[in-house]
Amino acid sequence: MADVLPLVEARLRSALGEPDARAAVTFLGTDRIEVLRFTEGDIVRYATLGMSAQPMADPTAVLADPVKGPRAELVLSVRPGRADTDKALRPLAVLGASPQVEGLVVAPGASLDVGEPLWPGAPFTSVLVAESGGLVEDLELDEPADPVRFLPLLPMTPNEAAWKRVHGAAALQERWLKGGTDLRDPLRTSVPLD
C-alpha cells in the first residue's frame, strides 16, 4: 500500500490551509511524529502527522495487521494570544506516538493524559477525544485499509477528567454545552460539575 502520510497532509491542507509552522519529534523505537500548526483568523489548530502511518493494533493481539485497523490523526484548536500554546507541540507528539509506544487504540470518548500541563500555565493535563468528520473529513484509503480519522481533542481540567471517568464522555460534553463553555479558551476554568 502507498505511504498514507502524503495523502493525510494533503487532506489537512485542503481543510485547514497551509501550515505556518511544523515540528517533528521522534521517540526511541517509534516512527517520527510531526505536529503542523495552522492559523486561521482567531483560531490556531495543531494537527499530528505520522500517527496514521500504521494502523492502531489491539494490544492483546498476538500479531498486528500491517494494513487493517483504525488509523487516526489528532487535531487541537485553541485561541491564540492568551497562552504560549505553541509549547503544546511536544505533548501532542507524545499523544500521537501513544499507539506505538503504549499500544493504545485512540477512539472517540477516550481520555488521553500527558501528565503535565499541555502548555505553560495550562489548567489541562488531559484531553477528551471527540468524534471525527466535522472539521477535517475522514480520508478513505484503498481496501482493505480503514479510513484515516481526524479526531478533535478537547482539553479537560483534572476535575472534568475525574467527572468524565464516573459519568462518561457524553455527559461531560453535555455539561460543556449547557454551560456555554469555550473549549478553545487556553486558560478556561472547569465547567460547574455539581
PDB file of N, CA, C and O in Angstrom, residues 76 78 83-95 112-127 155-158 186-188:
ATOM      1  N   LEU A  76      -6.014  19.751  17.591  1.00  0.00           N
ATOM      2  CA  LEU A  76      -6.313  20.593  18.745  1.00  0.00           C
ATOM      3  C   LEU A  76      -6.528  22.024  18.254  1.00  0.00           C
ATOM      4  O   LEU A  76      -5.694  22.551  17.522  1.00  0.00           O
ATOM      5  N   VAL A  78      -7.275  26.041  19.442  1.00  0.00           N
ATOM      6  CA  VAL A  78      -7.269  26.987  20.569  1.00  0.00           C
ATOM      7  C   VAL A  78      -7.247  28.415  20.046  1.00  0.00           C
ATOM      8  O   VAL A  78      -6.898  28.666  18.892  1.00  0.00           O
ATOM      9  N   ALA A  83      -2.052  32.386  25.906  1.00  0.00           N
ATOM     10  CA  ALA A  83      -1.087  31.453  26.485  1.00  0.00           C
ATOM     11  C   ALA A  83      -0.123  31.019  25.383  1.00  0.00           C
ATOM     12  O   ALA A  83      -0.421  31.163  24.198  1.00  0.00           O
ATOM     13  N   ASP A  84       1.017  30.479  25.788  1.00  0.00           N
ATOM     14  CA  ASP A  84       2.013  30.010  24.823  1.00  0.00           C
ATOM     15  C   ASP A  84       1.655  28.600  24.365  1.00  0.00           C
ATOM     16  O   ASP A  84       2.306  27.620  24.721  1.00  0.00           O
ATOM     17  N   THR A  85       0.600  28.520  23.558  1.00  0.00           N
ATOM     18  CA  THR A  85       0.091  27.211  23.138  1.00  0.00           C
ATOM     19  C   THR A  85       1.033  26.485  22.181  1.00  0.00           C
ATOM     20  O   THR A  85       0.875  25.287  21.974  1.00  0.00           O
ATOM     21  N   ASP A  86       2.003  27.196  21.591  1.00  0.00           N
ATOM     22  CA  ASP A  86       2.961  26.501  20.725  1.00  0.00           C
ATOM     23  C   ASP A  86       3.776  25.472  21.513  1.00  0.00           C
ATOM     24  O   ASP A  86       4.354  24.562  20.927  1.00  0.00           O
ATOM     25  N   LYS A  87       3.818  25.603  22.822  1.00  0.00           N
ATOM     26  CA  LYS A  87       4.524  24.622  23.653  1.00  0.00           C
ATOM     27  C   LYS A  87       3.742  23.308  23.735  1.00  0.00           C
ATOM     28  O   LYS A  87       4.206  22.341  24.332  1.00  0.00           O
ATOM     29  N   ALA A  88       2.559  23.266  23.130  1.00  0.00           N
ATOM     30  CA  ALA A  88       1.765  22.025  23.106  1.00  0.00           C
ATOM     31  C   ALA A  88       2.298  21.037  22.075  1.00  0.00           C
ATOM     32  O   ALA A  88       1.832  19.898  22.020  1.00  0.00           O
ATOM     33  N   LEU A  89       3.286  21.443  21.273  1.00  0.00           N
ATOM     34  CA  LEU A  89       3.767  20.573  20.201  1.00  0.00           C
ATOM     35  C   LEU A  89       4.293  19.248  20.735  1.00  0.00           C
ATOM     36  O   LEU A  89       3.940  18.186  20.228  1.00  0.00           O
ATOM     37  N   ARG A  90       5.128  19.295  21.767  1.00  0.00           N
ATOM     38  CA  ARG A  90       5.683  18.040  22.302  1.00  0.00           C
ATOM     39  C   ARG A  90       4.598  17.180  22.945  1.00  0.00           C
ATOM     40  O   ARG A  90       4.528  15.972  22.658  1.00  0.00           O
ATOM     41  N   PRO A  91       3.732  17.721  23.833  1.00  0.00           N
ATOM     42  CA  PRO A  91       2.669  16.870  24.372  1.00  0.00           C
ATOM     43  C   PRO A  91       1.782  16.252  23.281  1.00  0.00           C
ATOM     44  O   PRO A  91       1.374  15.091  23.392  1.00  0.00           O
ATOM     45  N   LEU A  92       1.504  17.014  22.208  1.00  0.00           N
ATOM     46  CA  LEU A  92       0.699  16.448  21.117  1.00  0.00           C
ATOM     47  C   LEU A  92       1.446  15.312  20.413  1.00  0.00           C
ATOM     48  O   LEU A  92       0.844  14.303  20.046  1.00  0.00           O
ATOM     49  N   ALA A  93       2.752  15.481  20.225  1.00  0.00           N
ATOM     50  CA  ALA A  93       3.542  14.408  19.622  1.00  0.00           C
ATOM     51  C   ALA A  93       3.542  13.171  20.518  1.00  0.00           C
ATOM     52  O   ALA A  93       3.473  12.038  20.029  1.00  0.00           O
ATOM     53  N   VAL A  94       3.612  13.384  21.835  1.00  0.00           N
ATOM     54  CA  VAL A  94       3.538  12.260  22.781  1.00  0.00           C
ATOM     55  C   VAL A  94       2.212  11.513  22.602  1.00  0.00           C
ATOM     56  O   VAL A  94       2.183  10.286  22.525  1.00  0.00           O
ATOM     57  N   LEU A  95       1.113  12.261  22.513  1.00  0.00           N
ATOM     58  CA  LEU A  95      -0.196  11.632  22.308  1.00  0.00           C
ATOM     59  C   LEU A  95      -0.252  10.911  20.963  1.00  0.00           C
ATOM     60  O   LEU A  95      -0.810   9.824  20.854  1.00  0.00           O
ATOM     61  N   LEU A 112      -7.020  11.029  27.124  1.00  0.00           N
ATOM     62  CA  LEU A 112      -5.569  10.882  26.999  1.00  0.00           C
ATOM     63  C   LEU A 112      -4.928  11.883  27.945  1.00  0.00           C
ATOM     64  O   LEU A 112      -5.303  13.051  27.966  1.00  0.00           O
ATOM     65  N   ASP A 113      -3.961  11.436  28.720  1.00  0.00           N
ATOM     66  CA  ASP A 113      -3.319  12.289  29.720  1.00  0.00           C
ATOM     67  C   ASP A 113      -1.819  12.331  29.458  1.00  0.00           C
ATOM     68  O   ASP A 113      -1.206  11.286  29.282  1.00  0.00           O
ATOM     69  N   VAL A 114      -1.253  13.540  29.454  1.00  0.00           N
ATOM     70  CA  VAL A 114       0.188  13.665  29.249  1.00  0.00           C
ATOM     71  C   VAL A 114       0.938  13.825  30.575  1.00  0.00           C
ATOM     72  O   VAL A 114       2.155  13.844  30.593  1.00  0.00           O
ATOM     73  N   GLY A 115       0.218  13.974  31.689  1.00  0.00           N
ATOM     74  CA  GLY A 115       0.862  14.037  32.989  1.00  0.00           C
ATOM     75  C   GLY A 115       1.512  15.362  33.333  1.00  0.00           C
ATOM     76  O   GLY A 115       2.175  15.481  34.352  1.00  0.00           O
ATOM     77  N   GLU A 116       1.334  16.341  32.478  1.00  0.00           N
ATOM     78  CA  GLU A 116       1.864  17.690  32.711  1.00  0.00           C
ATOM     79  C   GLU A 116       0.973  18.661  31.950  1.00  0.00           C
ATOM     80  O   GLU A 116       0.201  18.235  31.092  1.00  0.00           O
ATOM     81  N   PRO A 117       1.048  19.957  32.264  1.00  0.00           N
ATOM     82  CA  PRO A 117       0.216  20.914  31.521  1.00  0.00           C
ATOM     83  C   PRO A 117       0.471  20.828  30.012  1.00  0.00           C
ATOM     84  O   PRO A 117       1.610  20.624  29.582  1.00  0.00           O
ATOM     85  N   LEU A 118      -0.592  20.977  29.227  1.00  0.00           N
ATOM     86  CA  LEU A 118      -0.458  20.898  27.765  1.00  0.00           C
ATOM     87  C   LEU A 118       0.421  22.022  27.216  1.00  0.00           C
ATOM     88  O   LEU A 118       1.029  21.880  26.160  1.00  0.00           O
ATOM     89  N   TRP A 119       0.472  23.156  27.919  1.00  0.00           N
ATOM     90  CA  TRP A 119       1.363  24.274  27.608  1.00  0.00           C
ATOM     91  C   TRP A 119       1.587  25.019  28.921  1.00  0.00           C
ATOM     92  O   TRP A 119       0.856  24.789  29.889  1.00  0.00           O
ATOM     93  N   PRO A 120       2.585  25.916  29.006  1.00  0.00           N
ATOM     94  CA  PRO A 120       2.857  26.598  30.273  1.00  0.00           C
ATOM     95  C   PRO A 120       1.625  27.326  30.814  1.00  0.00           C
ATOM     96  O   PRO A 120       0.980  28.082  30.098  1.00  0.00           O
ATOM     97  N   GLY A 121       1.296  27.052  32.067  1.00  0.00           N
ATOM     98  CA  GLY A 121       0.158  27.693  32.709  1.00  0.00           C
ATOM     99  C   GLY A 121      -1.192  27.094  32.357  1.00  0.00           C
ATOM    100  O   GLY A 121      -2.218  27.576  32.832  1.00  0.00           O
ATOM    101  N   ALA A 122      -1.207  26.051  31.536  1.00  0.00           N
ATOM    102  CA  ALA A 122      -2.483  25.440  31.131  1.00  0.00           C
ATOM    103  C   ALA A 122      -3.123  24.738  32.319  1.00  0.00           C
ATOM    104  O   ALA A 122      -2.439  24.033  33.064  1.00  0.00           O
ATOM    105  N   PRO A 123      -4.450  24.895  32.478  1.00  0.00           N
ATOM    106  CA  PRO A 123      -5.149  24.166  33.531  1.00  0.00           C
ATOM    107  C   PRO A 123      -5.521  22.744  33.101  1.00  0.00           C
ATOM    108  O   PRO A 123      -6.338  22.107  33.733  1.00  0.00           O
ATOM    109  N   PHE A 124      -4.922  22.258  32.016  1.00  0.00           N
ATOM    110  CA  PHE A 124      -5.270  20.955  31.442  1.00  0.00           C
ATOM    111  C   PHE A 124      -4.033  20.063  31.355  1.00  0.00           C
ATOM    112  O   PHE A 124      -2.987  20.513  30.897  1.00  0.00           O
ATOM    113  N   THR A 125      -4.176  18.809  31.760  1.00  0.00           N
ATOM    114  CA  THR A 125      -3.134  17.806  31.521  1.00  0.00           C
ATOM    115  C   THR A 125      -3.665  16.679  30.646  1.00  0.00           C
ATOM    116  O   THR A 125      -2.916  15.799  30.248  1.00  0.00           O
ATOM    117  N   SER A 126      -4.969  16.712  30.376  1.00  0.00           N
ATOM    118  CA  SER A 126      -5.560  15.639  29.578  1.00  0.00           C
ATOM    119  C   SER A 126      -6.549  16.218  28.569  1.00  0.00           C
ATOM    120  O   SER A 126      -6.930  17.393  28.657  1.00  0.00           O
ATOM    121  N   VAL A 127      -6.927  15.359  27.636  1.00  0.00           N
ATOM    122  CA  VAL A 127      -7.871  15.755  26.589  1.00  0.00           C
ATOM    123  C   VAL A 127      -8.919  14.666  26.431  1.00  0.00           C
ATOM    124  O   VAL A 127      -8.671  13.492  26.717  1.00  0.00           O
ATOM    125  N   PRO A 155      -9.475  19.858  25.492  1.00  0.00           N
ATOM    126  CA  PRO A 155      -8.748  19.873  26.765  1.00  0.00           C
ATOM    127  C   PRO A 155      -9.698  19.778  27.959  1.00  0.00           C
ATOM    128  O   PRO A 155     -10.770  20.388  27.970  1.00  0.00           O
ATOM    129  N   MET A 156      -9.285  18.976  28.953  1.00  0.00           N
ATOM    130  CA  MET A 156     -10.074  18.792  30.170  1.00  0.00           C
ATOM    131  C   MET A 156      -9.251  19.198  31.390  1.00  0.00           C
ATOM    132  O   MET A 156      -8.059  18.867  31.471  1.00  0.00           O
ATOM    133  N   THR A 157      -9.894  19.879  32.336  1.00  0.00           N
ATOM    134  CA  THR A 157      -9.255  20.140  33.625  1.00  0.00           C
ATOM    135  C   THR A 157      -9.224  18.814  34.396  1.00  0.00           C
ATOM    136  O   THR A 157      -9.971  17.880  34.071  1.00  0.00           O
ATOM    137  N   PRO A 158      -8.385  18.705  35.430  1.00  0.00           N
ATOM    138  CA  PRO A 158      -8.361  17.468  36.219  1.00  0.00           C
ATOM    139  C   PRO A 158      -9.740  17.116  36.809  1.00  0.00           C
ATOM    140  O   PRO A 158     -10.117  15.939  36.835  1.00  0.00           O
ATOM    141  N   PRO A 186      -7.604  28.799  25.977  1.00  0.00           N
ATOM    142  CA  PRO A 186      -6.477  28.044  26.552  1.00  0.00           C
ATOM    143  C   PRO A 186      -6.330  28.195  28.065  1.00  0.00           C
ATOM    144  O   PRO A 186      -5.552  27.471  28.664  1.00  0.00           O
ATOM    145  N   LEU A 187      -7.068  29.114  28.687  1.00  0.00           N
ATOM    146  CA  LEU A 187      -6.965  29.321  30.130  1.00  0.00           C
ATOM    147  C   LEU A 187      -8.306  29.182  30.830  1.00  0.00           C
ATOM    148  O   LEU A 187      -8.465  29.644  31.960  1.00  0.00           O
ATOM    149  N   ARG A 188      -9.274  28.538  30.179  1.00  0.00           N
ATOM    150  CA  ARG A 188     -10.614  28.466  30.766  1.00  0.00           C
ATOM    151  C   ARG A 188     -10.607  27.687  32.085  1.00  0.00           C
ATOM    152  O   ARG A 188      -9.720  26.875  32.330  1.00  0.00           O
TER     153      ARG A 188
END
